[in-house]
CSV table of N, CA, C and O in Angstrom, one decimal:
chain,number,residue,atom,x,y,z
U,140,MET,N,-27.3,-8.9,-6.5
U,140,MET,CA,-26.5,-8.4,-5.4
U,140,MET,C,-25.6,-9.5,-4.9
U,140,MET,O,-24.4,-9.2,-4.6
U,141,ALA,N,-26.1,-10.7,-4.7
U,141,ALA,CA,-25.3,-11.8,-4.1
U,141,ALA,C,-24.2,-12.2,-5.0
U,141,ALA,O,-23.1,-12.6,-4.6
U,142,VAL,N,-24.3,-12.0,-6.3
U,142,VAL,CA,-23.3,-12.3,-7.3
U,142,VAL,C,-22.3,-11.1,-7.5
U,142,VAL,O,-21.2,-11.3,-7.7
U,143,GLY,N,-22.9,-9.9,-7.3
U,143,GLY,CA,-22.1,-8.7,-7.6
U,143,GLY,C,-20.9,-8.5,-6.7
U,143,GLY,O,-19.8,-8.1,-7.2
U,144,VAL,N,-21.0,-8.8,-5.4
U,144,VAL,CA,-19.9,-8.6,-4.5
U,144,VAL,C,-18.7,-9.6,-4.8
U,144,VAL,O,-17.6,-9.1,-5.0
U,145,PRO,N,-19.0,-10.9,-4.9
U,145,PRO,CA,-17.9,-11.8,-5.2
U,145,PRO,C,-17.3,-11.4,-6.6
U,145,PRO,O,-16.0,-11.5,-6.8
U,146,LEU,N,-18.1,-11.1,-7.5
U,146,LEU,CA,-17.6,-10.7,-8.9
U,146,LEU,C,-16.7,-9.5,-8.8
U,146,LEU,O,-15.7,-9.4,-9.5
U,147,ALA,N,-17.1,-8.5,-8.0
U,147,ALA,CA,-16.3,-7.3,-7.9
U,147,ALA,C,-14.9,-7.6,-7.3
U,147,ALA,O,-13.9,-7.1,-7.7
U,148,VAL,N,-14.9,-8.5,-6.3
U,148,VAL,CA,-13.6,-8.9,-5.7
U,148,VAL,C,-12.8,-9.6,-6.7
U,148,VAL,O,-11.6,-9.3,-6.8
U,149,VAL,N,-13.3,-10.6,-7.4
U,149,VAL,CA,-12.5,-11.3,-8.4
U,149,VAL,C,-12.0,-10.4,-9.5
U,149,VAL,O,-10.9,-10.6,-10.0
U,150,LEU,N,-12.8,-9.5,-10.0
U,150,LEU,CA,-12.4,-8.6,-11.1
U,150,LEU,C,-11.7,-7.3,-10.7
U,150,LEU,O,-11.4,-6.5,-11.6
U,151,ALA,N,-11.4,-7.1,-9.4
U,151,ALA,CA,-10.8,-5.9,-9.0
U,151,ALA,C,-9.5,-5.7,-9.6
U,151,ALA,O,-8.6,-6.5,-9.5
U,152,PRO,N,-9.3,-4.6,-10.4
U,152,PRO,CA,-8.0,-4.3,-11.1
U,152,PRO,C,-6.9,-3.9,-10.1
U,152,PRO,O,-7.2,-3.3,-9.1
U,153,GLU,N,-5.7,-4.2,-10.4
U,153,GLU,CA,-4.6,-3.8,-9.6
U,153,GLU,C,-4.3,-2.3,-9.8
U,153,GLU,O,-3.9,-1.6,-8.8
U,154,GLY,N,-4.6,-1.7,-10.9
U,154,GLY,CA,-4.5,-0.3,-11.2
U,154,GLY,C,-3.2,0.3,-10.8
U,154,GLY,O,-2.1,-0.3,-11.0
U,155,ARG,N,-3.2,1.4,-10.1
U,155,ARG,CA,-2.0,2.1,-9.7
U,155,ARG,C,-1.2,1.4,-8.6
U,155,ARG,O,-0.1,1.7,-8.3
U,156,LEU,N,-1.8,0.4,-8.0
U,156,LEU,CA,-1.1,-0.4,-7.0
U,156,LEU,C,0.0,-1.2,-7.6
U,156,LEU,O,0.9,-1.7,-6.9
U,157,ALA,N,-0.1,-1.4,-8.9
U,157,ALA,CA,1.0,-2.2,-9.6
U,157,ALA,C,2.3,-1.4,-9.5
U,157,ALA,O,3.4,-2.0,-9.5
U,158,CYS,N,2.2,-0.1,-9.5
U,158,CYS,CA,3.3,0.8,-9.3
U,158,CYS,C,4.5,0.5,-10.2
U,158,CYS,O,5.6,0.1,-9.7
U,159,ASP,N,4.3,0.6,-11.5
U,159,ASP,CA,5.4,0.4,-12.4
U,159,ASP,C,6.6,1.3,-12.2
U,159,ASP,O,7.7,0.9,-12.5
U,160,GLU,N,6.4,2.5,-11.8
U,160,GLU,CA,7.4,3.5,-11.6
U,160,GLU,C,7.3,4.1,-10.2
U,160,GLU,O,6.8,5.2,-10.0
U,161,PRO,N,7.8,3.3,-9.2
U,161,PRO,CA,7.6,3.8,-7.8
U,161,PRO,C,8.4,5.1,-7.5
U,161,PRO,O,9.5,5.3,-8.1
U,162,TYR,N,7.8,5.9,-6.6
U,162,TYR,CA,8.5,7.1,-6.1
U,162,TYR,C,9.7,6.7,-5.3
U,162,TYR,O,10.7,7.3,-5.3
U,163,LEU,N,9.5,5.6,-4.5
U,163,LEU,CA,10.5,5.1,-3.6
U,163,LEU,C,10.1,3.6,-3.3
U,163,LEU,O,9.0,3.3,-3.2
U,164,THR,N,11.2,2.8,-3.1
U,164,THR,CA,11.0,1.4,-2.6
U,164,THR,C,11.9,1.1,-1.4
U,164,THR,O,13.0,1.5,-1.4
U,165,GLU,N,11.3,0.5,-0.4
U,165,GLU,CA,12.1,0.1,0.8
U,165,GLU,C,11.8,-1.3,1.1
U,165,GLU,O,10.6,-1.8,0.9
U,166,ALA,N,12.8,-2.1,1.5
U,166,ALA,CA,12.6,-3.5,1.8
U,166,ALA,C,13.1,-3.8,3.3
U,166,ALA,O,14.0,-3.1,3.7
U,167,ARG,N,12.4,-4.7,3.9
U,167,ARG,CA,12.9,-5.1,5.2
U,167,ARG,C,14.3,-5.8,5.0
U,167,ARG,O,14.5,-6.4,3.9
U,168,PRO,N,15.2,-5.7,5.9
U,168,PRO,CA,16.5,-6.2,5.7
U,168,PRO,C,16.6,-7.6,5.3
U,168,PRO,O,17.5,-8.0,4.5
U,169,ASP,N,15.7,-8.5,5.7
U,169,ASP,CA,15.7,-9.9,5.3
U,169,ASP,C,15.0,-10.1,3.9
U,169,ASP,O,15.0,-11.2,3.4
U,170,GLY,N,14.5,-9.1,3.4
U,170,GLY,CA,13.8,-9.2,2.0
U,170,GLY,C,12.5,-9.8,2.0
U,170,GLY,O,11.9,-10.0,1.0
U,171,ALA,N,11.9,-10.1,3.2
U,171,ALA,CA,10.6,-10.8,3.2
U,171,ALA,C,9.4,-9.9,2.9
U,171,ALA,O,8.4,-10.3,2.6
U,172,TRP,N,9.6,-8.6,3.1
U,172,TRP,CA,8.5,-7.6,2.9
U,172,TRP,C,9.1,-6.4,2.3
U,172,TRP,O,10.3,-6.1,2.4
U,173,SER,N,8.3,-5.6,1.6
U,173,SER,CA,8.7,-4.4,1.0
U,173,SER,C,7.6,-3.4,0.9
U,173,SER,O,6.4,-3.8,0.9
U,174,VAL,N,7.9,-2.1,0.9
U,174,VAL,CA,6.9,-1.1,0.7
U,174,VAL,C,7.3,-0.3,-0.5
U,174,VAL,O,8.5,0.0,-0.7
U,175,LYS,N,6.3,0.0,-1.4
U,175,LYS,CA,6.5,0.9,-2.5
U,175,LYS,C,5.7,2.1,-2.4
U,175,LYS,O,4.5,1.9,-2.0
U,176,ILE,N,6.2,3.2,-2.6
U,176,ILE,CA,5.5,4.5,-2.6
U,176,ILE,C,5.1,4.8,-4.0
U,176,ILE,O,5.9,5.0,-4.9
U,177,CYS,N,3.8,4.8,-4.3
U,177,CYS,CA,3.3,4.9,-5.7
U,177,CYS,C,2.4,6.1,-5.8
U,177,CYS,O,1.6,6.4,-4.9
U,178,GLY,N,2.6,6.9,-6.9
U,178,GLY,CA,1.8,8.1,-7.1
U,178,GLY,C,0.4,7.7,-7.6
U,178,GLY,O,0.2,6.6,-8.2
U,179,ARG,N,-0.5,8.6,-7.4
U,179,ARG,CA,-1.9,8.4,-7.9
U,179,ARG,C,-2.1,9.5,-9.0
U,179,ARG,O,-1.5,10.6,-8.8
U,180,PRO,N,-2.9,9.2,-10.0
U,180,PRO,CA,-3.1,10.2,-11.0
U,180,PRO,C,-3.8,11.5,-10.5
U,180,PRO,O,-4.6,11.4,-9.6
U,181,ARG,N,-3.5,12.6,-11.1
U,181,ARG,CA,-4.2,13.9,-10.8
U,181,ARG,C,-4.7,14.4,-12.2
U,181,ARG,O,-4.1,14.2,-13.2
U,182,PHE,N,-5.7,15.2,-12.1
U,182,PHE,CA,-6.2,15.9,-13.3
U,182,PHE,C,-5.3,17.0,-13.8
U,182,PHE,O,-5.2,17.3,-14.9
U,183,PHE,N,-4.7,17.7,-12.8
U,183,PHE,CA,-3.9,18.9,-13.1
U,183,PHE,C,-2.7,19.0,-12.1
U,183,PHE,O,-2.9,18.7,-10.9
U,184,ALA,N,-1.6,19.3,-12.6
U,184,ALA,CA,-0.4,19.5,-11.8
U,184,ALA,C,0.4,20.7,-12.4
U,184,ALA,O,0.6,20.7,-13.6
U,185,MET,N,1.0,21.5,-11.5
U,185,MET,CA,1.9,22.5,-12.0
U,185,MET,C,3.2,21.9,-12.3
U,185,MET,O,3.6,20.9,-11.7
U,186,PRO,N,4.0,22.4,-13.3
U,186,PRO,CA,5.3,21.9,-13.6
U,186,PRO,C,6.2,21.8,-12.4
U,186,PRO,O,6.2,22.7,-11.6
U,187,GLY,N,6.8,20.7,-12.2
U,187,GLY,CA,7.7,20.5,-11.0
U,187,GLY,C,6.9,20.1,-9.8
U,187,GLY,O,7.6,19.9,-8.7
U,188,GLY,N,5.6,19.9,-9.9
U,188,GLY,CA,4.9,19.6,-8.7
U,188,GLY,C,4.5,18.1,-8.5
U,188,GLY,O,3.6,17.8,-7.8
U,189,GLY,N,5.3,17.2,-9.2
U,189,GLY,CA,5.0,15.8,-9.1
U,189,GLY,C,5.0,15.2,-7.7
U,189,GLY,O,4.2,14.3,-7.4
U,190,SER,N,5.9,15.7,-6.8
U,190,SER,CA,5.9,15.2,-5.5
U,190,SER,C,4.8,15.7,-4.6
U,190,SER,O,4.6,15.3,-3.5
U,191,ASP,N,4.0,16.7,-5.1
U,191,ASP,CA,2.8,17.1,-4.4
U,191,ASP,C,1.6,16.2,-4.6
U,191,ASP,O,0.6,16.4,-3.9
U,192,ALA,N,1.8,15.3,-5.5
U,192,ALA,CA,0.7,14.3,-5.8
U,192,ALA,C,0.4,13.4,-4.7
U,192,ALA,O,1.3,13.1,-3.9
U,193,PRO,N,-0.8,13.0,-4.6
U,193,PRO,CA,-1.2,12.0,-3.6
U,193,PRO,C,-0.6,10.6,-4.0
U,193,PRO,O,-0.2,10.4,-5.1
U,194,GLY,N,-0.5,9.7,-3.0
U,194,GLY,CA,0.0,8.4,-3.4
U,194,GLY,C,-0.5,7.3,-2.5
U,194,GLY,O,-1.4,7.5,-1.6
U,195,TRP,N,0.0,6.1,-2.7
U,195,TRP,CA,-0.3,5.0,-1.8
U,195,TRP,C,1.0,4.4,-1.4
U,195,TRP,O,2.0,4.4,-2.1
U,196,ILE,N,1.0,3.9,-0.2
U,196,ILE,CA,2.1,3.1,0.3
U,196,ILE,C,1.6,1.6,0.2
U,196,ILE,O,0.6,1.3,0.8
U,197,VAL,N,2.3,0.8,-0.6
U,197,VAL,CA,1.8,-0.5,-0.9
U,197,VAL,C,2.8,-1.5,-0.3
U,197,VAL,O,3.9,-1.6,-0.6
U,198,LEU,N,2.3,-2.3,0.7
U,198,LEU,CA,3.0,-3.3,1.4
U,198,LEU,C,2.9,-4.6,0.6
U,198,LEU,O,1.8,-5.1,0.3
U,199,ARG,N,4.0,-5.2,0.3
U,199,ARG,CA,4.0,-6.5,-0.4
U,199,ARG,C,4.8,-7.5,0.3
U,199,ARG,O,5.8,-7.2,1.0
U,200,ASP,N,4.4,-8.8,0.2
U,200,ASP,CA,5.2,-9.9,0.9
U,200,ASP,C,6.2,-10.4,-0.1
U,200,ASP,O,6.4,-9.9,-1.2
U,201,ALA,N,6.9,-11.4,0.3
U,201,ALA,CA,8.0,-12.0,-0.5
U,201,ALA,C,7.5,-12.6,-1.8
U,201,ALA,O,8.3,-12.7,-2.8
U,202,HIS,N,6.2,-12.9,-1.9
U,202,HIS,CA,5.6,-13.4,-3.2
U,202,HIS,C,5.2,-12.3,-4.1
U,202,HIS,O,4.7,-12.5,-5.2
U,203,GLY,N,5.3,-11.0,-3.6
U,203,GLY,CA,4.9,-9.9,-4.4
U,203,GLY,C,3.4,-9.5,-4.3
U,203,GLY,O,2.9,-8.6,-5.0
U,204,ALA,N,2.7,-10.2,-3.4
U,204,ALA,CA,1.3,-10.0,-3.2
U,204,ALA,C,1.1,-8.7,-2.3
U,204,ALA,O,1.8,-8.5,-1.4
U,205,VAL,N,0.1,-8.0,-2.6
U,205,VAL,CA,-0.3,-6.8,-1.8
U,205,VAL,C,-0.9,-7.3,-0.5
U,205,VAL,O,-1.8,-8.1,-0.4
U,206,ARG,N,-0.2,-6.9,0.6
U,206,ARG,CA,-0.7,-7.3,2.0
U,206,ARG,C,-1.2,-6.1,2.8
U,206,ARG,O,-1.6,-6.3,3.9
U,207,GLY,N,-1.1,-4.9,2.2
U,207,GLY,CA,-1.6,-3.7,2.9
U,207,GLY,C,-1.4,-2.5,2.0
U,207,GLY,O,-0.5,-2.4,1.2
U,208,VAL,N,-2.3,-1.5,2.2
U,208,VAL,CA,-2.2,-0.3,1.5
U,208,VAL,C,-2.6,0.9,2.4
U,208,VAL,O,-3.5,0.8,3.2
U,209,SER,N,-1.8,2.0,2.4
U,209,SER,CA,-2.1,3.1,3.2
U,209,SER,C,-2.1,4.3,2.2
U,209,SER,O,-1.2,4.4,1.3
U,210,SER,N,-3.0,5.2,2.4
U,210,SER,CA,-3.1,6.4,1.6
U,210,SER,C,-2.1,7.5,2.1
U,210,SER,O,-1.9,7.6,3.3
U,211,LEU,N,-1.5,8.2,1.1
U,211,LEU,CA,-0.5,9.3,1.4
U,211,LEU,C,-1.0,10.5,0.8
U,211,LEU,O,-1.2,10.6,-0.4
U,212,SER,N,-1.2,11.6,1.5
U,212,SER,CA,-1.8,12.8,1.0
U,212,SER,C,-0.8,13.5,0.0
U,212,SER,O,-1.3,14.1,-1.0
U,213,MET,N,0.5,13.4,0.2
U,213,MET,CA,1.5,14.0,-0.7
U,213,MET,C,2.7,13.1,-0.7
U,213,MET,O,3.2,12.8,0.4
U,214,LEU,N,3.2,12.7,-1.9
U,214,LEU,CA,4.4,11.8,-2.0
U,214,LEU,C,5.6,12.4,-1.2
U,214,LEU,O,6.3,11.6,-0.5
U,215,GLN,N,5.8,13.7,-1.2
U,215,GLN,CA,7.0,14.2,-0.6
U,215,GLN,C,6.9,14.1,0.9
U,215,GLN,O,8.0,14.1,1.6
U,216,LEU,N,5.7,13.9,1.5
U,216,LEU,CA,5.7,13.7,3.0
U,216,LEU,C,6.4,12.5,3.4
U,216,LEU,O,6.8,12.4,4.6
U,217,TYR,N,6.5,11.5,2.6
U,217,TYR,CA,7.1,10.2,3.0
U,217,TYR,C,8.6,10.5,3.4
U,217,TYR,O,9.0,10.0,4.4
U,218,GLY,N,9.3,11.3,2.7
U,218,GLY,CA,10.7,11.6,3.1
U,218,GLY,C,10.8,12.7,4.1
U,218,GLY,O,11.8,12.8,4.8
U,219,MET,N,9.8,13.6,4.2
U,219,MET,CA,9.9,14.7,5.1
U,219,MET,C,9.5,14.5,6.5
U,219,MET,O,10.0,15.0,7.4
U,220,MET,N,8.5,13.6,6.6
U,220,MET,CA,7.9,13.4,7.9
U,220,MET,C,8.5,12.2,8.7
U,220,MET,O,8.9,11.3,8.1
U,221,GLY,N,8.5,12.3,10.0
U,221,GLY,CA,8.9,11.2,10.8
U,221,GLY,C,10.4,10.9,10.7
U,221,GLY,O,11.2,11.7,10.3
U,222,GLU,N,10.6,9.6,11.0
U,222,GLU,CA,12.0,9.1,11.0
U,222,GLU,C,12.1,8.1,9.9
U,222,GLU,O,11.4,8.0,9.0
U,223,ASP,N,13.1,7.2,10.1
U,223,ASP,CA,13.2,6.0,9.2
U,223,ASP,C,12.1,5.1,9.3
U,223,ASP,O,11.4,5.0,10.4
U,224,THR,N,11.9,4.3,8.3
U,224,THR,CA,10.9,3.2,8.4
U,224,THR,C,11.3,2.2,9.4
U,224,THR,O,12.5,1.7,9.4
U,225,ASP,N,10.4,1.8,10.3
U,225,ASP,CA,10.7,0.9,11.4
U,225,ASP,C,10.0,-0.5,11.0
U,225,ASP,O,8.8,-0.6,10.9
U,226,TRP,N,10.9,-1.5,10.9
U,226,TRP,CA,10.4,-2.9,10.6
U,226,TRP,C,10.6,-3.7,11.9
U,226,TRP,O,11.7,-3.8,12.4
U,227,THR,N,9.5,-4.2,12.4
U,227,THR,CA,9.5,-5.1,13.5
U,227,THR,C,9.0,-6.5,13.0
U,227,THR,O,8.7,-6.6,11.8
U,228,ARG,N,8.9,-7.4,13.9
U,228,ARG,CA,8.4,-8.7,13.5
U,228,ARG,C,6.9,-8.7,13.1
U,228,ARG,O,6.5,-9.5,12.2
U,229,ARG,N,6.2,-7.8,13.6
U,229,ARG,CA,4.7,-7.8,13.4
U,229,ARG,C,4.2,-6.5,12.7
U,229,ARG,O,3.1,-6.5,12.2
U,230,ARG,N,5.0,-5.5,12.5
U,230,ARG,CA,4.5,-4.2,12.0
U,230,ARG,C,5.6,-3.5,11.2
U,230,ARG,O,6.8,-3.7,11.4
U,231,VAL,N,5.2,-2.7,10.3
U,231,VAL,CA,6.1,-1.7,9.6
U,231,VAL,C,5.4,-0.4,9.7
U,231,VAL,O,4.2,-0.2,9.5
U,232,SER,N,6.2,0.6,10.1
U,232,SER,CA,5.7,1.9,10.3
U,232,SER,C,6.7,3.0,10.0
U,232,SER,O,7.9,2.8,10.0
U,233,ARG,N,6.2,4.2,9.8
U,233,ARG,CA,7.0,5.4,9.7
U,233,ARG,C,6.2,6.5,10.5
U,233,ARG,O,5.1,6.7,10.1
U,234,PRO,N,6.8,7.0,11.6
U,234,PRO,CA,6.0,7.9,12.4
U,234,PRO,C,5.3,9.0,11.6
U,234,PRO,O,6.0,9.6,10.7
U,235,MET,N,4.1,9.3,11.9
U,235,MET,CA,3.2,10.3,11.2
U,235,MET,C,3.0,10.1,9.8
U,235,MET,O,2.5,11.0,9.1
U,236,VAL,N,3.3,8.9,9.2
U,236,VAL,CA,3.1,8.6,7.8
U,236,VAL,C,2.2,7.3,7.6
U,236,VAL,O,1.2,7.4,7.0
U,237,PHE,N,2.7,6.2,8.2
U,237,PHE,CA,1.9,5.0,8.0
U,237,PHE,C,2.2,4.0,9.1
U,237,PHE,O,3.3,4.0,9.7
U,238,ASP,N,1.3,3.0,9.3
U,238,ASP,CA,1.5,1.9,10.2
U,238,ASP,C,0.7,0.8,9.8
U,238,ASP,O,-0.6,0.9,9.7
U,239,LEU,N,1.3,-0.3,9.3
U,239,LEU,CA,0.6,-1.5,8.8
U,239,LEU,C,1.1,-2.8,9.4
U,239,LEU,O,2.3,-2.9,9.7
U,240,PRO,N,0.2,-3.7,9.7
U,240,PRO,CA,0.6,-5.0,10.2
U,240,PRO,C,1.3,-5.8,9.2
U,240,PRO,O,1.0,-5.8,8.0
U,241,LEU,N,2.3,-6.6,9.6
U,241,LEU,CA,2.9,-7.6,8.7
U,241,LEU,C,2.2,-8.9,9.0
U,241,LEU,O,2.5,-9.7,9.9
U,242,ASP,N,1.2,-9.1,8.1
U,242,ASP,CA,0.3,-10.3,8.3
U,242,ASP,C,0.5,-11.2,7.1
U,242,ASP,O,-0.1,-11.1,6.1
U,243,PRO,N,1.3,-12.3,7.3
U,243,PRO,CA,1.6,-13.2,6.2
U,243,PRO,C,0.3,-14.0,5.9
U,243,PRO,O,-0.5,-14.4,6.8
U,244,ALA,N,0.2,-14.3,4.6
U,244,ALA,CA,-1.0,-15.1,4.2
U,244,ALA,C,-0.7,-16.6,4.5
U,244,ALA,O,0.5,-17.0,4.6
U,245,GLN,N,-1.7,-17.3,4.7
U,245,GLN,CA,-1.6,-18.7,5.1
U,245,GLN,C,-1.7,-19.7,3.9
U,245,GLN,O,-1.9,-20.9,4.1
U,246,GLY,N,-1.5,-19.1,2.7
U,246,GLY,CA,-1.5,-19.9,1.5
U,246,GLY,C,-1.8,-19.1,0.3
U,246,GLY,O,-2.1,-17.9,0.4
U,247,ARG,N,-1.8,-19.7,-0.9
U,247,ARG,CA,-2.0,-19.0,-2.1
U,247,ARG,C,-3.4,-18.4,-2.2
U,247,ARG,O,-3.6,-17.3,-2.7
U,248,ILE,N,-4.4,-19.2,-1.7
U,248,ILE,CA,-5.8,-18.7,-1.8
U,248,ILE,C,-6.0,-17.4,-1.0
U,248,ILE,O,-6.6,-16.4,-1.4
U,249,GLU,N,-5.5,-17.5,0.3
U,249,GLU,CA,-5.7,-16.3,1.2
U,249,GLU,C,-4.9,-15.1,0.6
U,249,GLU,O,-5.4,-14.0,0.6
U,250,ARG,N,-3.7,-15.4,0.1
U,250,ARG,CA,-2.9,-14.3,-0.5
U,250,ARG,C,-3.7,-13.6,-1.7
U,250,ARG,O,-3.8,-12.4,-1.8
U,251,TRP,N,-4.2,-14.5,-2.6
U,251,TRP,CA,-5.0,-14.0,-3.7
U,251,TRP,C,-6.2,-13.2,-3.3
U,251,TRP,O,-6.5,-12.1,-3.7
U,252,TRP,N,-7.0,-13.7,-2.3
U,252,TRP,CA,-8.2,-13.1,-1.9
U,252,TRP,C,-7.9,-11.8,-1.2
U,252,TRP,O,-8.5,-10.8,-1.5
U,253,ASP,N,-6.9,-11.8,-0.2
U,253,ASP,CA,-6.6,-10.5,0.5
U,253,ASP,C,-6.1,-9.4,-0.5
U,253,ASP,O,-6.4,-8.3,-0.3
U,254,GLU,N,-5.3,-9.8,-1.5
U,254,GLU,CA,-4.9,-8.8,-2.4
U,254,GLU,C,-6.0,-8.2,-3.1
U,254,GLU,O,-6.1,-7.0,-3.3
U,255,ARG,N,-7.0,-9.0,-3.5
U,255,ARG,CA,-8.2,-8.4,-4.2
U,255,ARG,C,-9.0,-7.5,-3.3
U,255,ARG,O,-9.5,-6.4,-3.7
U,256,ILE,N,-9.1,-7.8,-2.0
U,256,ILE,CA,-9.8,-6.9,-1.0
U,256,ILE,C,-9.0,-5.6,-0.9
U,256,ILE,O,-9.6,-4.5,-0.9
U,257,TRP,N,-7.7,-5.7,-0.8
U,257,TRP,CA,-6.9,-4.4,-0.8
U,257,TRP,C,-7.1,-3.6,-2.0
U,257,TRP,O,-7.1,-2.3,-2.0
U,258,ARG,N,-7.2,-4.2,-3.2
U,258,ARG,CA,-7.4,-3.5,-4.4
U,258,ARG,C,-8.8,-2.7,-4.3
U,258,ARG,O,-8.8,-1.6,-4.7
U,259,LEU,N,-9.8,-3.4,-3.9
U,259,LEU,CA,-11.1,-2.8,-3.8
U,259,LEU,C,-11.1,-1.7,-2.7
U,259,LEU,O,-11.7,-0.6,-3.0
U,260,ARG,N,-10.4,-1.9,-1.6
U,260,ARG,CA,-10.4,-0.8,-0.6
U,260,ARG,C,-9.7,0.4,-1.1
U,260,ARG,O,-10.1,1.5,-0.9
U,261,ALA,N,-8.6,0.2,-1.9
U,261,ALA,CA,-7.9,1.4,-2.5
U,261,ALA,C,-8.8,2.1,-3.5
U,261,ALA,O,-8.9,3.3,-3.5
U,262,LEU,N,-9.5,1.3,-4.4
U,262,LEU,CA,-10.4,1.9,-5.3
U,262,LEU,C,-11.5,2.7,-4.7
U,262,LEU,O,-11.9,3.8,-5.1
U,263,ALA,N,-12.0,2.2,-3.5
U,263,ALA,CA,-13.1,2.8,-2.8
U,263,ALA,C,-12.7,3.9,-1.8
U,263,ALA,O,-13.5,4.6,-1.2
U,264,GLY,N,-11.3,4.1,-1.7
U,264,GLY,CA,-10.8,5.1,-0.7
U,264,GLY,C,-11.0,4.6,0.7
U,264,GLY,O,-11.1,5.5,1.6
U,265,LEU,N,-11.0,3.3,1.0
U,265,LEU,CA,-11.2,2.8,2.3
U,265,LEU,C,-9.9,2.2,2.9
U,265,LEU,O,-9.9,1.2,3.6
U,266,THR,N,-8.8,2.9,2.7
U,266,THR,CA,-7.5,2.5,3.3
U,266,THR,C,-7.1,3.4,4.4
U,266,THR,O,-7.6,4.5,4.5
U,267,PRO,N,-6.2,2.9,5.3
U,267,PRO,CA,-5.7,3.8,6.3
U,267,PRO,C,-5.0,5.0,5.7
U,267,PRO,O,-4.6,4.9,4.5
U,268,SER,N,-4.8,6.1,6.4
U,268,SER,CA,-4.3,7.3,5.8
U,268,SER,C,-3.3,8.0,6.7
U,268,SER,O,-3.4,7.8,7.9
U,269,ASP,N,-2.3,8.7,6.1
U,269,ASP,CA,-1.4,9.5,6.9
U,269,ASP,C,-2.1,10.6,7.7
U,269,ASP,O,-1.6,11.1,8.7
U,270,GLU,N,-3.2,11.0,7.2
U,270,GLU,CA,-3.9,12.1,7.9
U,270,GLU,C,-4.4,11.8,9.3
U,270,GLU,O,-4.7,12.6,10.1
U,271,GLY,N,-4.6,10.5,9.5
U,271,GLY,CA,-5.1,10.0,10.8
U,271,GLY,C,-4.0,9.8,11.8
U,271,GLY,O,-4.2,9.5,13.0
U,272,LEU,N,-2.7,10.0,11.4
U,272,LEU,CA,-1.6,9.7,12.3
U,272,LEU,C,-0.9,10.9,12.8
U,272,LEU,O,0.1,10.8,13.5
U,273,SER,N,-1.4,12.1,12.5
U,273,SER,CA,-0.7,13.3,12.9
U,273,SER,C,-1.0,13.6,14.4
U,273,SER,O,-1.8,13.1,15.0
């Protein structure tokens, strides 16, 4: 058990958080942060129902490291709900969709470690969700 937890963190795959084909990408005006809206796989989908798929909102820093993840019940809700994405010095949010802190890493090791923790949280379903913001 003592070896299992650190090993799980080290080996946590990026999986769908890599987001090779994002549904949407938004960046803070200064380019220091970005959010990518990424789809999650489903076992079955009706033709034309791709935007009904669940997804993740993946927050990345200027180094490309994952600094936050929020679950999205349907991709299309990102564009339909709330207003524009609000970037402040300390947070990024979209009303009724997501709210994540802009928490810069204090170095490469912290950036690496935190990214692995977010990967595990996403795999385990332990990320914030749009369903709690309504």
